[in-house]
PDB file of C-alpha atoms and ligand atoms in Angstrom:
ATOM      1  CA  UNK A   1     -20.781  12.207  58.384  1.00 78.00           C
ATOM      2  CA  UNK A   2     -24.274  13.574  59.432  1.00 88.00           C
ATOM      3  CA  UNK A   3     -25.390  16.583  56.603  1.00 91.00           C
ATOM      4  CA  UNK A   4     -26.065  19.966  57.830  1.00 91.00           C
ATOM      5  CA  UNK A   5     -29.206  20.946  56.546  1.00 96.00           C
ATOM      6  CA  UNK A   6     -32.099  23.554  58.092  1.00 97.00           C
ATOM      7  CA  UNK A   7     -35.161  21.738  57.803  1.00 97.00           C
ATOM      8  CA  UNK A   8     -38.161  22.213  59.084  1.00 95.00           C
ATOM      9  CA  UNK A   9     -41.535  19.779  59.249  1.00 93.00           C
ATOM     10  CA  UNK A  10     -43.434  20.074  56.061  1.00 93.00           C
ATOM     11  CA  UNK A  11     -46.951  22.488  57.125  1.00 89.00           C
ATOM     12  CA  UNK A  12     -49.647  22.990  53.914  1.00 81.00           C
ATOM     13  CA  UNK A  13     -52.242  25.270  55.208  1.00 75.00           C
ATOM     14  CA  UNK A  14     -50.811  24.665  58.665  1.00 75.00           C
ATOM     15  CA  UNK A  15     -51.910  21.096  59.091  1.00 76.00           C
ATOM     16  CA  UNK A  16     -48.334  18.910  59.244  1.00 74.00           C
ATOM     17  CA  UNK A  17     -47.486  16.196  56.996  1.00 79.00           C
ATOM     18  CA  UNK A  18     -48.827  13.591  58.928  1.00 83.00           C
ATOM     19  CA  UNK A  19     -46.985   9.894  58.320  1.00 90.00           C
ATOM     20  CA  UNK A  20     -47.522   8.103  56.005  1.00 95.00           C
ATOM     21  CA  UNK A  21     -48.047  10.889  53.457  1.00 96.00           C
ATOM     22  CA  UNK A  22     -49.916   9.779  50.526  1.00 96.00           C
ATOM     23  CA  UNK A  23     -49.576  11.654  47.425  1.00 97.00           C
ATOM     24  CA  UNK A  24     -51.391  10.394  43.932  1.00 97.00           C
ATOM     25  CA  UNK A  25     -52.820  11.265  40.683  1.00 97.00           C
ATOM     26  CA  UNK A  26     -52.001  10.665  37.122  1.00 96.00           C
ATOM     27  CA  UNK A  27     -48.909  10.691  35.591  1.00 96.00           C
ATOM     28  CA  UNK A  28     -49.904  13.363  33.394  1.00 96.00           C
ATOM     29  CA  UNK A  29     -52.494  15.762  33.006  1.00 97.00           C
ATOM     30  CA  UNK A  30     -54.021  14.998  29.961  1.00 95.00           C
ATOM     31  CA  UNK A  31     -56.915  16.411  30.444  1.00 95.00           C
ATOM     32  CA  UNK A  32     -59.220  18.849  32.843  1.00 96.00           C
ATOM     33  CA  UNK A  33     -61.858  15.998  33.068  1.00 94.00           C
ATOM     34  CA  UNK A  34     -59.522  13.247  33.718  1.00 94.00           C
ATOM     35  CA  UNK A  35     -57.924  15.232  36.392  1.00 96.00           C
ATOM     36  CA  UNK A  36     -60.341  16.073  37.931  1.00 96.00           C
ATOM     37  CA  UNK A  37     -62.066  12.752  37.952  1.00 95.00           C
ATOM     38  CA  UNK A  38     -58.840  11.471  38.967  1.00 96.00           C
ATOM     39  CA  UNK A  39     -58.639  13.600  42.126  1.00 97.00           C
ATOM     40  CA  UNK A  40     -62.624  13.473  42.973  1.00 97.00           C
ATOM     41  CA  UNK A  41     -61.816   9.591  44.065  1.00 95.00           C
ATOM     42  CA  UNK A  42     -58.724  10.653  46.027  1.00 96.00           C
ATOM     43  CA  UNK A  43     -60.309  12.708  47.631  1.00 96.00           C
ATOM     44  CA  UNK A  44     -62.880  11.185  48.930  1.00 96.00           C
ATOM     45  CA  UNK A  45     -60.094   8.361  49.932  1.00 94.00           C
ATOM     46  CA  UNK A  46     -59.082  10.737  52.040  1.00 94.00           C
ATOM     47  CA  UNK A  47     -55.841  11.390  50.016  1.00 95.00           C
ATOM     48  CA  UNK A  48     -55.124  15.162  50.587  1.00 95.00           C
ATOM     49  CA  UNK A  49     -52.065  15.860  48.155  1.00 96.00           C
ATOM     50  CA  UNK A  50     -52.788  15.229  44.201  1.00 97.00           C
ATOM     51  CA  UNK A  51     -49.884  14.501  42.010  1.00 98.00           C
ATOM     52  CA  UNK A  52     -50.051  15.390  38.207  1.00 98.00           C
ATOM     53  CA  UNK A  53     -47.039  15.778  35.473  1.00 98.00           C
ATOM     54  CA  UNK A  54     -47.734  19.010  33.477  1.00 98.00           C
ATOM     55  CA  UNK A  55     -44.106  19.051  31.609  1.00 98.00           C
ATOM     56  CA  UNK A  56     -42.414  15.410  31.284  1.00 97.00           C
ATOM     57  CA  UNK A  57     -39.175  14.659  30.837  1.00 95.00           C
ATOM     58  CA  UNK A  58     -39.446  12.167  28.207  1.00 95.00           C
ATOM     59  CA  UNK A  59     -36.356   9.891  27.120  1.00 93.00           C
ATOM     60  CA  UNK A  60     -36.830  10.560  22.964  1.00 95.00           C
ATOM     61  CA  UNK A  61     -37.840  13.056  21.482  1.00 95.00           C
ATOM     62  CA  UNK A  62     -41.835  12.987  19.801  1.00 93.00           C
ATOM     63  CA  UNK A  63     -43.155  11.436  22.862  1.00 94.00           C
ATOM     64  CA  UNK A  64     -45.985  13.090  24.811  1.00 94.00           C
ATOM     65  CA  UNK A  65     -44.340  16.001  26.135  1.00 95.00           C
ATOM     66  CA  UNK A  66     -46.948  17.035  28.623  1.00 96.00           C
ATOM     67  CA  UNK A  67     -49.920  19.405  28.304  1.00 97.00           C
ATOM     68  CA  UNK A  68     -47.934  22.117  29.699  1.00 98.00           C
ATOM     69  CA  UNK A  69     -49.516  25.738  31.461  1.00 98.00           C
ATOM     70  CA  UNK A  70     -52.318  24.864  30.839  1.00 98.00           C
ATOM     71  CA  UNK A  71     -53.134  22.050  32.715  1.00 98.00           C
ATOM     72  CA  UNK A  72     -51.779  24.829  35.618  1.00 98.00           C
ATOM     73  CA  UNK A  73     -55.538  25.959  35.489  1.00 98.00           C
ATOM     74  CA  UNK A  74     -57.022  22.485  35.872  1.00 98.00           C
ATOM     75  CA  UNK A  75     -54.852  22.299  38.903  1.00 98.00           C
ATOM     76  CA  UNK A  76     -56.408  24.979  39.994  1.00 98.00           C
ATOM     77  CA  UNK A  77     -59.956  23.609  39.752  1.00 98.00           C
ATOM     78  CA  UNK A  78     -58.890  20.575  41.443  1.00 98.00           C
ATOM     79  CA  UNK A  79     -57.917  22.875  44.083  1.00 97.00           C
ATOM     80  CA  UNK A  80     -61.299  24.799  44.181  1.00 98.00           C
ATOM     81  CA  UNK A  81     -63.521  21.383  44.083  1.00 98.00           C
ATOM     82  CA  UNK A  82     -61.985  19.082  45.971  1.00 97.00           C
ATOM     83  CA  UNK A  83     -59.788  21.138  48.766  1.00 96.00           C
ATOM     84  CA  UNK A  84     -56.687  18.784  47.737  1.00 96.00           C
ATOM     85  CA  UNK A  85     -53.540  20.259  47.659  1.00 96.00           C
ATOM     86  CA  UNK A  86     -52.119  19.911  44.228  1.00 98.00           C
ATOM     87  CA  UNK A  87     -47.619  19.019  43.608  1.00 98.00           C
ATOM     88  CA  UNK A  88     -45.781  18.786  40.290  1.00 98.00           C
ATOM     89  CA  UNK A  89     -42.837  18.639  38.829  1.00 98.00           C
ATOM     90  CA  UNK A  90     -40.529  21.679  37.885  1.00 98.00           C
ATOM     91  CA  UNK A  91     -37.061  21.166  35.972  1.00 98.00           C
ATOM     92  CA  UNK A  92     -36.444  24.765  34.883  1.00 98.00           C
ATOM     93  CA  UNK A  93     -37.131  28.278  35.728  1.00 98.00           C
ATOM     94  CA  UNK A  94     -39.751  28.482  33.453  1.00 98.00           C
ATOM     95  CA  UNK A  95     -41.699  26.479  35.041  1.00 98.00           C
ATOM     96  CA  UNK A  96     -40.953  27.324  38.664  1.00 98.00           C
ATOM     97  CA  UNK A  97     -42.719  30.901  37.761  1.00 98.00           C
ATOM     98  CA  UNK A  98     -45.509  29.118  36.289  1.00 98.00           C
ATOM     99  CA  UNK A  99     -46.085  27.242  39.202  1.00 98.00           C
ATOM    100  CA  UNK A 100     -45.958  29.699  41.372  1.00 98.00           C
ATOM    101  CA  UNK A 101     -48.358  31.348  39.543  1.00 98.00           C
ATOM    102  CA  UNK A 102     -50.898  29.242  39.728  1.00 98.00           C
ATOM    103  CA  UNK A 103     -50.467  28.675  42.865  1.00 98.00           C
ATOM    104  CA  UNK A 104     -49.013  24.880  43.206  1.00 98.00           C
ATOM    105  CA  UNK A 105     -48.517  23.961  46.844  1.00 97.00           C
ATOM    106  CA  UNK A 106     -45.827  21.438  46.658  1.00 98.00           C
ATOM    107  CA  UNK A 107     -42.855  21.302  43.954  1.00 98.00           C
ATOM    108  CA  UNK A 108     -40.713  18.317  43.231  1.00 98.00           C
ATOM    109  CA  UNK A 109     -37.486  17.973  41.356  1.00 98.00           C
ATOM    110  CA  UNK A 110     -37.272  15.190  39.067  1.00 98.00           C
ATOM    111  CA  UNK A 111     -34.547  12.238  38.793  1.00 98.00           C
ATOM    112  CA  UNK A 112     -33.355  13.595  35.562  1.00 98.00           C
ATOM    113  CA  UNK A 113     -33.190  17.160  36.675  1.00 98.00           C
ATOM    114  CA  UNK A 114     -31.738  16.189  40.635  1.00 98.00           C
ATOM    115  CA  UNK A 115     -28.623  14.674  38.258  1.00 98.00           C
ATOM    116  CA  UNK A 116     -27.568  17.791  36.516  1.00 98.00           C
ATOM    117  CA  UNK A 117     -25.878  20.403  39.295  1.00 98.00           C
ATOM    118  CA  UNK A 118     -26.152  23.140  37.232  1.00 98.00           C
ATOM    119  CA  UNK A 119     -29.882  22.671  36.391  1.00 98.00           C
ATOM    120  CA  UNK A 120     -30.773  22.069  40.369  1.00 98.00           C
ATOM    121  CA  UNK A 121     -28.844  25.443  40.893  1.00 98.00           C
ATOM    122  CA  UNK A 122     -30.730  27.479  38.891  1.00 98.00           C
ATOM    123  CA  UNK A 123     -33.836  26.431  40.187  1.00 98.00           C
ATOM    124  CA  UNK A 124     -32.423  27.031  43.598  1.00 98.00           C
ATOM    125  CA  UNK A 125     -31.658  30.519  42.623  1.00 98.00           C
ATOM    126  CA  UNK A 126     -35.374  30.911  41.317  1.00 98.00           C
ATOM    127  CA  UNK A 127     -36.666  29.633  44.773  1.00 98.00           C
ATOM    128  CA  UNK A 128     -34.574  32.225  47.194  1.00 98.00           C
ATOM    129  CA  UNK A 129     -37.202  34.299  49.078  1.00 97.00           C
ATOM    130  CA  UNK A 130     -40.142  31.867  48.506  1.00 98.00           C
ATOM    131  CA  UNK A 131     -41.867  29.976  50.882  1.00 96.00           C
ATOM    132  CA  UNK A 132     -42.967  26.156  49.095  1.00 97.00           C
ATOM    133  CA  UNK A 133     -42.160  22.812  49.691  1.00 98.00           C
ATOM    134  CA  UNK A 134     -39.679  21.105  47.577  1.00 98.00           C
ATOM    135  CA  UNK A 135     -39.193  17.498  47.594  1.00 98.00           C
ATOM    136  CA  UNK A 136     -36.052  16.041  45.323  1.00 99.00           C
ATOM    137  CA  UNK A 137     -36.347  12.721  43.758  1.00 98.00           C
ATOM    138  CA  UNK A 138     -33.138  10.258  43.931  1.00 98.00           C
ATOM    139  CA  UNK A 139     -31.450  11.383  40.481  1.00 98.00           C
ATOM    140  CA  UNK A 140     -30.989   8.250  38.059  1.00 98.00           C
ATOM    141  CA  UNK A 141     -27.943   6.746  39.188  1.00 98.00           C
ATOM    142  CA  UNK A 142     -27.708   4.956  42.922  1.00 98.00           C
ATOM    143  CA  UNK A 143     -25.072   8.617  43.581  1.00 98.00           C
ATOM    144  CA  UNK A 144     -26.426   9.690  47.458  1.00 98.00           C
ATOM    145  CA  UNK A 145     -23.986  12.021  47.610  1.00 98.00           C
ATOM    146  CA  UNK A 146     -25.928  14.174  43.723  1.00 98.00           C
ATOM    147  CA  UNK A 147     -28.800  13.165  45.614  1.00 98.00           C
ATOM    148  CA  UNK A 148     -27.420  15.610  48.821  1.00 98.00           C
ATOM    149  CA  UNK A 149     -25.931  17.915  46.626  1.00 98.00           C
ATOM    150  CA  UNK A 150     -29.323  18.741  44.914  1.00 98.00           C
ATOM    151  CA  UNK A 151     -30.842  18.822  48.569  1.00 98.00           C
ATOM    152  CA  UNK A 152     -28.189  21.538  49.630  1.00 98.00           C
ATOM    153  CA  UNK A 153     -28.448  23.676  46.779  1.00 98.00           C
ATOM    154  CA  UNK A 154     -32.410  23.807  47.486  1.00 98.00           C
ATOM    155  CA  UNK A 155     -31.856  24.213  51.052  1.00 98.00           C
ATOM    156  CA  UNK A 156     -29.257  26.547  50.918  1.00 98.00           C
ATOM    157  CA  UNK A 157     -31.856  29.289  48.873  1.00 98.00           C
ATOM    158  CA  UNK A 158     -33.708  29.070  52.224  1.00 98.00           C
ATOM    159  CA  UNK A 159     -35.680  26.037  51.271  1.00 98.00           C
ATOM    160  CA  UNK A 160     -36.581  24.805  54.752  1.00 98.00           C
ATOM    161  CA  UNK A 161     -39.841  22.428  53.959  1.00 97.00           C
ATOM    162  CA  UNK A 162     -38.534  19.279  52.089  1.00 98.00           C
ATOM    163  CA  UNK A 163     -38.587  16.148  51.408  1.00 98.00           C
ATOM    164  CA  UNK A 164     -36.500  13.365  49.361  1.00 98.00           C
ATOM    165  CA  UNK A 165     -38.120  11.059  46.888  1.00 98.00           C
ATOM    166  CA  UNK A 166     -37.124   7.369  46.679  1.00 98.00           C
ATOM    167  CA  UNK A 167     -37.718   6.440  42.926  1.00 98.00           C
ATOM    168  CA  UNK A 168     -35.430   3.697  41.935  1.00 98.00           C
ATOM    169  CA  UNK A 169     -32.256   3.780  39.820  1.00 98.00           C
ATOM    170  CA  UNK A 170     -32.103   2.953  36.361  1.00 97.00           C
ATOM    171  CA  UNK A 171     -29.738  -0.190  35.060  1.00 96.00           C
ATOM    172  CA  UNK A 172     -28.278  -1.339  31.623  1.00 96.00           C
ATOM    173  CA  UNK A 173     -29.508  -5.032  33.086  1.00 95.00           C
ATOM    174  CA  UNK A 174     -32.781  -6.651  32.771  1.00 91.00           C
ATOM    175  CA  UNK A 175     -34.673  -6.650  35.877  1.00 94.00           C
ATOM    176  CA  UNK A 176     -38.187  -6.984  37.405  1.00 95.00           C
ATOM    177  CA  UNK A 177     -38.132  -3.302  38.185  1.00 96.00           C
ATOM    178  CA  UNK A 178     -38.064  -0.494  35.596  1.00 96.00           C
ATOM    179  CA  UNK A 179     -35.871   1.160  38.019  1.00 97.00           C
ATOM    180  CA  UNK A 180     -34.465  -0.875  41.375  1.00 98.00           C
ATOM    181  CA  UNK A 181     -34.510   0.040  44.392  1.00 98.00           C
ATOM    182  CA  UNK A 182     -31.155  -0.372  45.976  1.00 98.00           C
ATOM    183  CA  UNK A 183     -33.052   0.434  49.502  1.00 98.00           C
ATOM    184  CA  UNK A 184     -29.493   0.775  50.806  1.00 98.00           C
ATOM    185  CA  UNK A 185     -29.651   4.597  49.050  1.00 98.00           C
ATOM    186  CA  UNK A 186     -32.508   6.087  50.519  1.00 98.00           C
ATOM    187  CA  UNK A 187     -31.092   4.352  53.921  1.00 98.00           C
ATOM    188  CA  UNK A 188     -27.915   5.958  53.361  1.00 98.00           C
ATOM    189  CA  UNK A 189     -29.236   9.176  52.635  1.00 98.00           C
ATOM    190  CA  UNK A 190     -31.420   8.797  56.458  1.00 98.00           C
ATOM    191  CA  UNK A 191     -28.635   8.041  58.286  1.00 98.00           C
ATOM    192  CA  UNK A 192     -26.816  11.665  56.668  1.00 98.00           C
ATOM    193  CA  UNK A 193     -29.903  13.793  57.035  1.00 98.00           C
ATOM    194  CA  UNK A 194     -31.618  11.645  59.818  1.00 97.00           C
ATOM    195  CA  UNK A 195     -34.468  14.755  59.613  1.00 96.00           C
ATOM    196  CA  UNK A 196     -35.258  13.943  56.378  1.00 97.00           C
ATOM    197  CA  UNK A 197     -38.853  12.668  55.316  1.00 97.00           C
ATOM    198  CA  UNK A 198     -38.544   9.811  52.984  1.00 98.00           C
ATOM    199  CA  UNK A 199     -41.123   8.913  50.051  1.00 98.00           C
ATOM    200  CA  UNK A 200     -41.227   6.313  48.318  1.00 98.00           C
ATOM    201  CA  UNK A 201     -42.207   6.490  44.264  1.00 98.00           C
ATOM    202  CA  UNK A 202     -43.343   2.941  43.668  1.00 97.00           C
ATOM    203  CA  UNK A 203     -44.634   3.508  40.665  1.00 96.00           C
ATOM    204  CA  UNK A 204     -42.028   5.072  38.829  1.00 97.00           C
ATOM    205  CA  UNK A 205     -39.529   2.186  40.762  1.00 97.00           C
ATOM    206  CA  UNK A 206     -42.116  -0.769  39.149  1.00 96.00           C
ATOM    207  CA  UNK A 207     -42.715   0.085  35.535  1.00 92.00           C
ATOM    208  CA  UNK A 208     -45.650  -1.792  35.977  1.00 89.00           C
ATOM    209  CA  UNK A 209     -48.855  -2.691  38.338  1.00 90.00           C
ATOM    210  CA  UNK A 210     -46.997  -6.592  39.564  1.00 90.00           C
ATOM    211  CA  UNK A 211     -45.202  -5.376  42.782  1.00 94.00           C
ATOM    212  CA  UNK A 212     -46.555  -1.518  43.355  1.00 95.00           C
ATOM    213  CA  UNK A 213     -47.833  -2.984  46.831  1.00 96.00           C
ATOM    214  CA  UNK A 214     -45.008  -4.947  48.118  1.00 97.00           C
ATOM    215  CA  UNK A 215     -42.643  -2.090  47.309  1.00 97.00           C
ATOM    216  CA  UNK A 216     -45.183   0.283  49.368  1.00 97.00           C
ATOM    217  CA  UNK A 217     -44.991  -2.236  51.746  1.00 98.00           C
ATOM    218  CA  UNK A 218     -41.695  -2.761  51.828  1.00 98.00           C
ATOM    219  CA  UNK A 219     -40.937   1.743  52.323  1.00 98.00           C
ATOM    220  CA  UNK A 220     -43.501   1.347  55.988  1.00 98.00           C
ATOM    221  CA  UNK A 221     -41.405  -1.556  56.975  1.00 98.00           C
ATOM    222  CA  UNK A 222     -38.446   0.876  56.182  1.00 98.00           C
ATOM    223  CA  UNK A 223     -40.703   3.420  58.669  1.00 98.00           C
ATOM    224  CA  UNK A 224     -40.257   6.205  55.698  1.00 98.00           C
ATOM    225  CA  UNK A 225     -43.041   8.981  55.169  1.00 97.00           C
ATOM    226  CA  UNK A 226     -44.636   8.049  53.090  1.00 97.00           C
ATOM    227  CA  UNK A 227     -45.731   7.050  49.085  1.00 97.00           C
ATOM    228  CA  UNK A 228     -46.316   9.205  46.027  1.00 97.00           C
ATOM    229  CA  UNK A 229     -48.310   7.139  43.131  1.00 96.00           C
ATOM    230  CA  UNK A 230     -49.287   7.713  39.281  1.00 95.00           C
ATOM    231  CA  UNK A 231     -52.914   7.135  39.811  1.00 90.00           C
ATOM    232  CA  UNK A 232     -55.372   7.286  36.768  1.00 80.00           C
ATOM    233  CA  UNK A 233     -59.154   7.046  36.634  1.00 78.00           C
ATOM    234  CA  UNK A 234     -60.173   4.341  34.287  1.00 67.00           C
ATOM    235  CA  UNK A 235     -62.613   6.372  31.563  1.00 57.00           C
ATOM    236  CA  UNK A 236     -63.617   3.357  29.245  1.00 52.00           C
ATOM    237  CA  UNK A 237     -63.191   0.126  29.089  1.00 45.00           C
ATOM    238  CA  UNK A 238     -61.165  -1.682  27.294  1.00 44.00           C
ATOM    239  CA  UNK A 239     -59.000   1.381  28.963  1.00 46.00           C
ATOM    240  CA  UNK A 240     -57.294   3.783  26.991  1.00 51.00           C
ATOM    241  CA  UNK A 241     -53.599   3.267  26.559  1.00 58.00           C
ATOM    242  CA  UNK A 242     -52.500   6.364  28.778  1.00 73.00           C
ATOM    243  CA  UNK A 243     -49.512   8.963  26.821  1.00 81.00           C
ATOM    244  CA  UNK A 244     -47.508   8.206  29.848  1.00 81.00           C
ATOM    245  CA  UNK A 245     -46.538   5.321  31.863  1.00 84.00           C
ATOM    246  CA  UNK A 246     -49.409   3.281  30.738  1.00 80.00           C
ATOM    247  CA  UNK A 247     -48.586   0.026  32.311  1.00 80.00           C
ATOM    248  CA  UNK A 248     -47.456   1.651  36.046  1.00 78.00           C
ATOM    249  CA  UNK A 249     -50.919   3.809  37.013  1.00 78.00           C
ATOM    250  CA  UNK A 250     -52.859   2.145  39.526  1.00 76.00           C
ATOM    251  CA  UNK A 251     -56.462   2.523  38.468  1.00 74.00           C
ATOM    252  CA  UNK A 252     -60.250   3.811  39.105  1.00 65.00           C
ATOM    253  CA  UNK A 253     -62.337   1.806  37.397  1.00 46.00           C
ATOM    254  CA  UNK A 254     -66.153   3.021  37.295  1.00 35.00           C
ATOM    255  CA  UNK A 255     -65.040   5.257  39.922  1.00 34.00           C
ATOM    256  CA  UNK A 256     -64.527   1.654  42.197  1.00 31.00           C
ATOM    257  CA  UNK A 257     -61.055   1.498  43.741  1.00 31.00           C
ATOM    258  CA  UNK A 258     -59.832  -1.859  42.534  1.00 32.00           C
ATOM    259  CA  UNK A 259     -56.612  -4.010  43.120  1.00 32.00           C
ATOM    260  CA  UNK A 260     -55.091  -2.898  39.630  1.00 27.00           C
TER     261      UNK A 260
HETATM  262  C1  PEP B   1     -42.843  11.730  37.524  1.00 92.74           C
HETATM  263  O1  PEP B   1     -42.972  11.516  38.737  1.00 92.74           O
HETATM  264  O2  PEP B   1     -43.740  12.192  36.814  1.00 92.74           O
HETATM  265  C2  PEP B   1     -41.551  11.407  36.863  1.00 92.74           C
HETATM  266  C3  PEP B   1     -41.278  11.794  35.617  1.00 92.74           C
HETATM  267  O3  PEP B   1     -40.737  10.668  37.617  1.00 92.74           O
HETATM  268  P1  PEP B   1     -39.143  10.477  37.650  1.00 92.74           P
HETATM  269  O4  PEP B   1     -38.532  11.850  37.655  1.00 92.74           O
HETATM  270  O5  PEP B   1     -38.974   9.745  38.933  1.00 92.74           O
HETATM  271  O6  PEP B   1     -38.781   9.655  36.460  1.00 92.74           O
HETATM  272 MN1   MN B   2     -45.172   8.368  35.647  1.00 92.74          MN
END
């Protein structure tokens, strides 16, 4: 059964998102410098949508929690010096004001958050009468029809501009991914809401650095939209260990895009 949903193409300062979208930068703010010498490089790749984690859902408690408001006004100098549009992640009200705020361009929903109905419904309710994109990450388990769910609820606060996220799926079992794929999801979920931009998260699917390309390889074959990667400049070497995801940022080094 084909999903009735009101989309329509994804427009940031009227210019469309073109395929394949690329969306990257770190994991986390940690920092105004390392943002922004995170998103200088992108830039100049001609990446035009910079990715950064200012709350993080993290799985115990005591962990790096994120930097939090703010790295909001970092965002916004990455904004002002490098004419990137700037996305993050919102899992509550709270931070859906704060966003908005500060004037983030591009929202996303995170697995954890996409999993919980009532949490996705609230931040539906914050979104009714604003105009942003909202893209909503695959939540946890391999469930397309939570994954829908959380697309309606957005969509049905007048949400028009979205996208899904393809991020993996987390399992008990020992695999090569930190989250597999099961491709047959995200397929799934195109053949329901055939209007649907796909991206693909390989990062966050990986765990590490090993198979980031062949899974970004693997989404064009797929013809999906496009990728969204945790992307960290390299500030010293022997490089830092990062407070989040570590092992799965592709890396700047010297400011020289290498094969990480
Ligand atoms: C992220 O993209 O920063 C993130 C926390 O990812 P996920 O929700 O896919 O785990
Ligand atoms: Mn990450």
């Amino acid at each position: 059964m084909v999903v009735d949903v009101d989309l329509e193409p994804i427009s940031l300062d009227g210019e469309i998102f073109t395929k394949p979208v690329i969306m990257a930068g770190p994991c986390s703010a940690e920092t105004e410098e390392q943002v922004l010498n995170t998103a200088i490089p992108l830039a100049k790749m001609g990446i035009k949508i910079f990715r950064a984690g200012i709350w993080k859902p993290r799985t115990r408690p005591n962990a790096f929690e994120g930097v939090g408001s703010v790295g909001l006004q970092w965002l916004q100098t990455v904004k002002k010096e490098t004419g990137m549009m700037v996305s993050i992640e919102v899992a509550n009200v709270k931070h859906v004001y704060e966003a908005l705020k500060y004037g983030v361009d591009i929202l996303w929903i995170g697995a954890r958050t996409s999993a919980n109905p009532f949490a996705v419904q609230d931040i539906a309710d914050s979104l009714r009468g604003v105009n942003i994109p909202v893209m909503v990450k695959n939540p946890i388990n391999p469930d397309v029809d939570l994954w829908i769910g959380a697309i309606e609820r957005i969509n049905n606060s007048g949400i028009k501009q979205m996208a899904a996220i393809h991020r993996g799926f987390s399992s008990y079992d020992k695999t090569l991914y930190r989250n597999v794929p099961q491709w047959q999801v995200p397929i799934e979920l195109r053949r329901r809401i055939p209007e649907m931009p796909i991206i693909t998260d390989p990062s966050h699917i990986c765990g590490n650095r090993e198979f980031l390309y062949d899974i970004s390889q693997k989404a064009m074959d797929l013809n999906f939209d496009g990728l969204l990667i945790d992307r960290q400049i390299l500030v010293n070497e022997p490089h830092p260990a990062f407070l989040s995801d570590s092992d799965s940022q592709s890396r700047f080094s010297h400011g020289v895009h290498r094969r990480a």
